[in-house]
């Protein structure tokens, strides 16, 4: 049995980012990393652009200007202004080449056919220059940039509709157990509804991973071997829930051994999630998570999250951590470090009741995990604790 820090290091050390290129429509590329530099096909803005609702001016040495027209955003009109002439103009509209300033409307006195301005006017005031954001041929976004909603909007504003990105991993979710019944079906005596696969599927979707295949395996050795062999051959990351303990009908460990999966660690000194397996076969990484739902989800956030970031080549591989002041009292039994479901806000954290590894009700309310070290037996109100902030 290894420590939490040793287990985290073991996962971090398996850093082999996927290097496969794929083409995605820009609006569906959120969360992906750019495979190559993106050069701008246009200047942005593509013309001198008004930053204000107001008046575009050809400056002269008097306060009065003659109004000769109007330009709205999207108008293709090209007016020529002589010194002392002005046009009404709106935010985003193309500024005439002959205008050299835009005065905001609040500082202008409008007399119908003329306007008066009694404020100092600087050259190019309130005019966005051609190519202010980026010029044609310049790098708009560099290789490896994560495509956030802002990046998506930026690329679309340049007229770019497709991008080359690093392929995200193919992921297999394998659930085991004869006791599991699909939600929506009748629940007979001795059965429970299967929730782990959909829970982990939701967690993966929340992190923008979508290439996922579900495998349902009965407690049968030959079927377990066959399903895991298929999953390993077709995927980059395998997440197995259940069947990794040492019961008479827990076949996962034996099946992985028969398939020559290299064990990197099995069992971590922690609660929940002690029976956690991590291994690999060639370039495919395999996690066998505990069957208890809260334990499976805790291990997902602490360990699987790192593997996912590694596969994407990201530098920040762990979830963010923070120091917080406890508003609760919690006493621990035994010497295993614990991950406690909690609510974190305003630099304080409330440790919730119901920390059993089979209970999801408390996890459903949580937005954080408190890491309680093994040597700490009690957390009191006012104590400073380490908090892992969960994705929302």
Tab-separated table of N, CA and C in Angstrom, residues 262-375:
chain	number	residue	atom	x	y	z
A	262	UNK	N	0.579	-3.876	-16.852
A	262	UNK	CA	1.618	-3.576	-15.871
A	262	UNK	C	1.016	-2.814	-14.690
A	263	UNK	N	1.161	-3.360	-13.502
A	263	UNK	CA	0.649	-2.690	-12.308
A	263	UNK	C	1.629	-1.600	-11.872
A	264	UNK	N	1.139	-0.369	-11.800
A	264	UNK	CA	1.945	0.745	-11.302
A	264	UNK	C	1.708	0.958	-9.814
A	265	UNK	N	0.513	0.726	-9.360
A	265	UNK	CA	0.243	0.610	-7.923
A	265	UNK	C	-1.132	-0.026	-7.706
A	266	UNK	N	-1.273	-0.647	-6.570
A	266	UNK	CA	-2.563	-1.192	-6.140
A	266	UNK	C	-2.676	-0.998	-4.630
A	267	UNK	N	-3.710	-0.302	-4.244
A	267	UNK	CA	-4.044	0.074	-2.876
A	267	UNK	C	-3.257	1.313	-2.431
A	268	UNK	N	-4.010	2.292	-2.002
A	268	UNK	CA	-3.467	3.569	-1.539
A	268	UNK	C	-3.929	3.778	-0.100
A	269	UNK	N	-3.008	4.239	0.722
A	269	UNK	CA	-3.356	4.504	2.123
A	269	UNK	C	-4.185	5.783	2.173
A	270	UNK	N	-5.496	5.617	2.053
A	270	UNK	CA	-6.417	6.741	2.017
A	270	UNK	C	-7.832	6.237	2.304
A	271	UNK	N	-8.693	7.172	2.623
A	271	UNK	CA	-10.096	6.876	2.813
A	271	UNK	C	-10.895	8.069	2.299
A	272	UNK	N	-11.842	7.841	1.398
A	272	UNK	CA	-12.202	6.561	0.776
A	272	UNK	C	-11.243	6.221	-0.367
A	273	UNK	N	-11.385	5.009	-0.896
A	273	UNK	CA	-10.636	4.648	-2.091
A	273	UNK	C	-9.387	3.838	-1.879
A	274	UNK	N	-9.317	3.094	-0.799
A	274	UNK	CA	-8.119	2.267	-0.566
A	274	UNK	C	-7.865	1.276	-1.701
A	275	UNK	N	-8.865	0.506	-2.176
A	275	UNK	CA	-8.590	-0.481	-3.232
A	275	UNK	C	-8.556	0.134	-4.631
A	276	UNK	N	-7.607	1.027	-4.855
A	276	UNK	CA	-7.458	1.703	-6.150
A	276	UNK	C	-6.296	1.074	-6.911
A	277	UNK	N	-6.564	0.701	-8.168
A	277	UNK	CA	-5.532	0.112	-9.036
A	277	UNK	C	-5.213	1.104	-10.142
A	278	UNK	N	-3.920	1.179	-10.471
A	278	UNK	CA	-3.486	1.983	-11.613
A	278	UNK	C	-2.409	1.217	-12.358
A	279	UNK	N	-2.599	1.070	-13.657
A	279	UNK	CA	-1.617	0.350	-14.457
A	279	UNK	C	-1.656	0.800	-15.897
A	280	UNK	N	-0.894	0.108	-16.735
A	280	UNK	CA	-0.860	0.468	-18.154
A	280	UNK	C	-0.537	-0.761	-18.989
A	281	UNK	N	-0.983	-0.697	-20.223
A	281	UNK	CA	-0.565	-1.673	-21.221
A	281	UNK	C	-0.230	-0.892	-22.475
A	282	UNK	N	1.059	-0.915	-22.815
A	282	UNK	CA	1.575	-0.068	-23.887
A	282	UNK	C	1.191	1.379	-23.562
A	283	UNK	N	0.425	2.069	-24.416
A	283	UNK	CA	0.108	3.476	-24.158
A	283	UNK	C	-1.268	3.669	-23.522
A	284	UNK	N	-1.923	2.593	-23.186
A	284	UNK	CA	-3.251	2.701	-22.571
A	284	UNK	C	-3.118	2.656	-21.054
A	285	UNK	N	-3.718	3.649	-20.392
A	285	UNK	CA	-3.706	3.703	-18.935
A	285	UNK	C	-5.011	3.126	-18.389
A	286	UNK	N	-4.891	2.420	-17.276
A	286	UNK	CA	-6.045	1.732	-16.692
A	286	UNK	C	-6.169	2.079	-15.219
A	287	UNK	N	-7.343	2.581	-14.848
A	287	UNK	CA	-7.701	2.754	-13.440
A	287	UNK	C	-8.812	1.773	-13.111
A	288	UNK	N	-8.641	1.022	-12.046
A	288	UNK	CA	-9.737	0.243	-11.483
A	288	UNK	C	-10.149	0.940	-10.195
A	289	UNK	N	-11.297	1.602	-10.255
A	289	UNK	CA	-11.777	2.404	-9.139
A	289	UNK	C	-12.613	1.552	-8.194
A	290	UNK	N	-12.698	1.946	-6.939
A	290	UNK	CA	-13.564	1.225	-6.008
A	290	UNK	C	-15.010	1.241	-6.497
A	291	UNK	N	-15.777	0.250	-6.096
A	291	UNK	CA	-17.172	0.175	-6.508
A	291	UNK	C	-18.074	1.145	-5.774
A	292	UNK	N	-17.700	1.514	-4.542
A	292	UNK	CA	-18.518	2.466	-3.804
A	292	UNK	C	-18.506	3.816	-4.518
A	293	UNK	N	-19.678	4.399	-4.772
A	293	UNK	CA	-19.747	5.587	-5.633
A	293	UNK	C	-18.928	6.779	-5.142
A	294	UNK	N	-19.024	7.124	-3.863
A	294	UNK	CA	-18.285	8.285	-3.362
A	294	UNK	C	-16.780	8.050	-3.435
A	295	UNK	N	-16.353	6.811	-3.202
A	295	UNK	CA	-14.935	6.480	-3.315
A	295	UNK	C	-14.475	6.586	-4.765
A	296	UNK	N	-15.307	6.095	-5.685
A	296	UNK	CA	-14.954	6.162	-7.102
A	296	UNK	C	-14.812	7.606	-7.556
A	297	UNK	N	-15.739	8.471	-7.138
A	297	UNK	CA	-15.697	9.859	-7.582
A	297	UNK	C	-14.537	10.617	-6.940
A	298	UNK	N	-14.244	10.326	-5.679
A	298	UNK	CA	-13.086	10.956	-5.027
A	298	UNK	C	-11.803	10.603	-5.771
A	299	UNK	N	-11.637	9.314	-6.098
A	299	UNK	CA	-10.436	8.885	-6.821
A	299	UNK	C	-10.382	9.498	-8.218
A	300	UNK	N	-11.532	9.688	-8.831
A	300	UNK	CA	-11.574	10.340	-10.143
A	300	UNK	C	-10.965	11.734	-10.054
A	301	UNK	N	-11.385	12.503	-9.068
A	301	UNK	CA	-10.909	13.891	-8.971
A	301	UNK	C	-9.451	13.987	-8.539
A	302	UNK	N	-8.996	13.061	-7.711
A	302	UNK	CA	-7.627	13.155	-7.192
A	302	UNK	C	-6.615	12.554	-8.164
A	303	UNK	N	-6.989	11.479	-8.868
A	303	UNK	CA	-6.011	10.754	-9.686
A	303	UNK	C	-6.345	10.754	-11.186
A	304	UNK	N	-7.571	10.391	-11.528
A	304	UNK	CA	-7.929	10.298	-12.952
A	304	UNK	C	-7.824	11.663	-13.616
A	305	UNK	N	-8.195	12.705	-12.899
A	305	UNK	CA	-8.100	14.063	-13.438
A	305	UNK	C	-6.677	14.355	-13.926
A	306	UNK	N	-5.680	13.922	-13.161
A	306	UNK	CA	-4.275	14.142	-13.547
A	306	UNK	C	-3.960	13.417	-14.852
A	307	UNK	N	-4.407	12.167	-14.963
A	307	UNK	CA	-4.144	11.404	-16.184
A	307	UNK	C	-4.778	12.069	-17.398
A	308	UNK	N	-5.972	12.597	-17.228
A	308	UNK	CA	-6.649	13.277	-18.333
A	308	UNK	C	-5.865	14.508	-18.788
A	309	UNK	N	-5.392	15.291	-17.821
A	309	UNK	CA	-4.614	16.487	-18.179
A	309	UNK	C	-3.294	16.102	-18.837
A	310	UNK	N	-2.683	15.020	-18.365
A	310	UNK	CA	-1.449	14.531	-18.988
A	310	UNK	C	-1.681	14.173	-20.451
A	311	UNK	N	-2.773	13.464	-20.718
A	311	UNK	CA	-3.060	13.046	-22.085
A	311	UNK	C	-3.280	14.241	-23.006
A	312	UNK	N	-3.756	15.340	-22.438
A	312	UNK	CA	-3.998	16.544	-23.229
A	312	UNK	C	-2.768	17.452	-23.287
A	313	UNK	N	-1.697	17.082	-22.578
A	313	UNK	CA	-0.475	17.877	-22.613
A	313	UNK	C	-0.556	19.161	-21.820
A	314	UNK	N	-1.459	19.229	-20.877
A	314	UNK	CA	-1.625	20.448	-20.087
A	314	UNK	C	-0.626	20.476	-18.938
A	315	UNK	N	-0.260	21.676	-18.528
A	315	UNK	CA	0.736	21.831	-17.471
A	315	UNK	C	0.123	21.752	-16.069
A	316	UNK	N	-1.071	22.305	-15.899
A	316	UNK	CA	-1.733	22.256	-14.591
A	316	UNK	C	-2.530	20.970	-14.499
A	317	UNK	N	-1.893	19.947	-13.918
A	317	UNK	CA	-2.506	18.622	-13.966
A	317	UNK	C	-3.400	18.311	-12.769
A	318	UNK	N	-3.232	19.022	-11.664
A	318	UNK	CA	-4.068	18.759	-10.496
A	318	UNK	C	-5.153	19.811	-10.369
A	319	UNK	N	-6.243	19.440	-9.712
A	319	UNK	CA	-7.276	20.416	-9.399
A	319	UNK	C	-6.702	21.465	-8.445
A	320	UNK	N	-7.211	22.689	-8.507
A	320	UNK	CA	-6.680	23.744	-7.629
A	320	UNK	C	-6.921	23.426	-6.156
A	321	UNK	N	-5.967	23.825	-5.336
A	321	UNK	CA	-6.072	23.642	-3.890
A	321	UNK	C	-5.979	24.998	-3.205
A	322	UNK	N	-6.573	25.083	-2.029
A	322	UNK	CA	-6.566	26.336	-1.279
A	322	UNK	C	-6.535	26.028	0.208
A	323	UNK	N	-6.107	27.004	0.983
A	323	UNK	CA	-6.173	26.922	2.433
A	323	UNK	C	-7.476	27.568	2.893
A	324	UNK	N	-8.165	26.926	3.825
A	324	UNK	CA	-9.449	27.441	4.292
A	324	UNK	C	-9.579	27.219	5.791
A	325	UNK	N	-10.440	28.011	6.388
A	325	UNK	CA	-10.711	27.891	7.821
A	325	UNK	C	-11.936	27.004	8.031
A	326	UNK	N	-11.773	25.964	8.831
A	326	UNK	CA	-12.871	25.034	9.081
A	326	UNK	C	-13.934	25.665	9.974
A	327	UNK	N	-15.179	25.457	9.600
A	327	UNK	CA	-16.297	25.873	10.450
A	327	UNK	C	-16.934	24.667	11.128
A	328	UNK	N	-16.272	23.503	11.016
A	328	UNK	CA	-16.837	22.249	11.528
A	328	UNK	C	-15.848	21.544	12.437
A	329	UNK	N	-16.366	20.537	13.124
A	329	UNK	CA	-15.542	19.618	13.913
A	329	UNK	C	-15.658	18.244	13.276
A	330	UNK	N	-14.506	17.586	13.070
A	330	UNK	CA	-14.518	16.234	12.516
A	330	UNK	C	-13.436	15.416	13.207
A	331	UNK	N	-13.821	14.219	13.684
A	331	UNK	CA	-12.873	13.306	14.323
A	331	UNK	C	-12.696	12.077	13.441
A	332	UNK	N	-11.458	11.703	13.249
A	332	UNK	CA	-11.111	10.604	12.358
A	332	UNK	C	-10.729	9.372	13.158
A	333	UNK	N	-11.159	8.215	12.658
A	333	UNK	CA	-10.718	6.950	13.224
A	333	UNK	C	-9.587	6.392	12.369
A	334	UNK	N	-8.608	5.808	13.007
A	334	UNK	CA	-7.500	5.211	12.274
A	334	UNK	C	-6.496	6.254	11.805
A	335	UNK	N	-5.490	5.776	11.052
A	335	UNK	CA	-4.401	6.670	10.654
A	335	UNK	C	-4.347	6.919	9.153
A	336	UNK	N	-5.392	6.509	8.437
A	336	UNK	CA	-5.389	6.768	7.001
A	336	UNK	C	-5.782	8.213	6.719
A	337	UNK	N	-5.070	8.890	5.808
A	337	UNK	CA	-5.517	10.211	5.364
A	337	UNK	C	-6.914	10.103	4.751
A	338	UNK	N	-7.695	11.180	4.841
A	338	UNK	CA	-9.050	11.155	4.317
A	338	UNK	C	-9.321	12.335	3.384
A	339	UNK	N	-10.219	12.086	2.443
A	339	UNK	CA	-10.776	13.145	1.602
A	339	UNK	C	-12.228	13.324	2.028
A	340	UNK	N	-12.522	14.475	2.617
A	340	UNK	CA	-13.821	14.718	3.237
A	340	UNK	C	-14.658	15.643	2.351
A	341	UNK	N	-15.871	15.242	2.097
A	341	UNK	CA	-16.784	16.038	1.278
A	341	UNK	C	-17.165	17.297	2.043
A	342	UNK	N	-17.141	18.434	1.335
A	342	UNK	CA	-17.263	19.705	2.044
A	342	UNK	C	-17.817	20.788	1.129
A	343	UNK	N	-18.234	21.889	1.756
A	343	UNK	CA	-18.677	23.091	1.035
A	343	UNK	C	-17.685	24.209	1.344
A	344	UNK	N	-17.061	24.722	0.289
A	344	UNK	CA	-16.041	25.765	0.420
A	344	UNK	C	-16.585	27.070	-0.116
A	345	UNK	N	-16.460	28.137	0.678
A	345	UNK	CA	-16.839	29.468	0.203
A	345	UNK	C	-16.195	30.526	1.094
A	346	UNK	N	-15.787	31.613	0.445
A	346	UNK	CA	-15.229	32.764	1.166
A	346	UNK	C	-14.103	32.367	2.129
A	347	UNK	N	-13.211	31.469	1.661
A	347	UNK	CA	-12.036	31.028	2.429
A	347	UNK	C	-12.393	30.277	3.707
A	348	UNK	N	-13.646	29.822	3.811
A	348	UNK	CA	-14.039	28.930	4.904
A	348	UNK	C	-14.571	27.647	4.295
A	349	UNK	N	-14.589	26.584	5.109
A	349	UNK	CA	-15.065	25.303	4.599
A	349	UNK	C	-15.869	24.588	5.685
A	350	UNK	N	-17.005	24.031	5.266
A	350	UNK	CA	-17.856	23.239	6.152
A	350	UNK	C	-17.734	21.775	5.765
A	351	UNK	N	-17.239	20.969	6.686
A	351	UNK	CA	-17.155	19.519	6.460
A	351	UNK	C	-18.539	18.934	6.730
A	352	UNK	N	-19.062	18.207	5.763
A	352	UNK	CA	-20.439	17.719	5.844
A	352	UNK	C	-20.523	16.392	6.579
A	353	UNK	N	-21.689	16.103	7.089
A	353	UNK	CA	-21.946	14.798	7.683
A	353	UNK	C	-22.191	13.791	6.562
A	354	UNK	N	-22.066	12.494	6.894
A	354	UNK	CA	-22.299	11.456	5.894
A	354	UNK	C	-21.109	11.246	4.994
A	355	UNK	N	-19.969	10.855	5.585
A	355	UNK	CA	-18.731	10.683	4.830
A	355	UNK	C	-18.502	9.245	4.360
A	356	UNK	N	-19.494	8.386	4.530
A	356	UNK	CA	-19.361	6.987	4.121
A	356	UNK	C	-19.095	6.896	2.621
A	357	UNK	N	-18.221	5.970	2.230
A	357	UNK	CA	-17.798	5.870	0.830
A	357	UNK	C	-18.909	5.411	-0.107
A	358	UNK	N	-20.016	4.898	0.447
A	358	UNK	CA	-21.121	4.457	-0.396
A	358	UNK	C	-22.169	5.538	-0.593
A	359	UNK	N	-22.021	6.679	0.091
A	359	UNK	CA	-23.058	7.715	0.100
A	359	UNK	C	-22.732	8.836	-0.882
A	360	UNK	N	-23.675	9.081	-1.791
A	360	UNK	CA	-23.520	10.191	-2.734
A	360	UNK	C	-24.322	11.419	-2.334
A	361	UNK	N	-25.249	11.272	-1.396
A	361	UNK	CA	-26.099	12.406	-1.026
A	361	UNK	C	-25.260	13.596	-0.581
A	362	UNK	N	-24.264	13.339	0.286
A	362	UNK	CA	-23.408	14.420	0.749
A	362	UNK	C	-22.547	14.964	-0.386
A	363	UNK	N	-22.048	14.054	-1.231
A	363	UNK	CA	-21.211	14.485	-2.360
A	363	UNK	C	-22.005	15.404	-3.293
A	364	UNK	N	-23.314	15.147	-3.415
A	364	UNK	CA	-24.154	15.964	-4.292
A	364	UNK	C	-24.209	17.421	-3.838
A	365	UNK	N	-23.956	17.659	-2.555
A	365	UNK	CA	-23.983	19.020	-2.009
A	365	UNK	C	-22.609	19.673	-1.999
A	366	UNK	N	-21.567	18.895	-2.261
A	366	UNK	CA	-20.191	19.358	-2.070
A	366	UNK	C	-19.665	20.106	-3.283
A	367	UNK	N	-18.757	21.027	-3.021
A	367	UNK	CA	-17.986	21.648	-4.098
A	367	UNK	C	-16.485	21.553	-3.833
A	368	UNK	N	-16.131	20.741	-2.810
A	368	UNK	CA	-14.720	20.629	-2.438
A	368	UNK	C	-14.495	19.345	-1.651
A	369	UNK	N	-13.222	18.965	-1.583
A	369	UNK	CA	-12.780	17.891	-0.701
A	369	UNK	C	-11.742	18.455	0.252
A	370	UNK	N	-11.904	18.170	1.535
A	370	UNK	CA	-10.888	18.546	2.513
A	370	UNK	C	-9.910	17.391	2.637
A	371	UNK	N	-8.620	17.679	2.442
A	371	UNK	CA	-7.591	16.656	2.611
A	371	UNK	C	-7.140	16.660	4.067
A	372	UNK	N	-7.449	15.579	4.759
A	372	UNK	CA	-7.089	15.444	6.169
A	372	UNK	C	-5.908	14.480	6.277
A	373	UNK	N	-4.712	14.962	6.606
A	373	UNK	CA	-3.526	14.096	6.655
A	373	UNK	C	-3.681	12.972	7.679
A	374	UNK	N	-2.888	11.926	7.489
A	374	UNK	CA	-2.975	10.771	8.368
A	374	UNK	C	-2.646	11.082	9.809
A	375	UNK	N	-1.698	12.011	10.031
A	375	UNK	CA	-1.268	12.295	11.396
A	375	UNK	C	-2.245	13.190	12.149
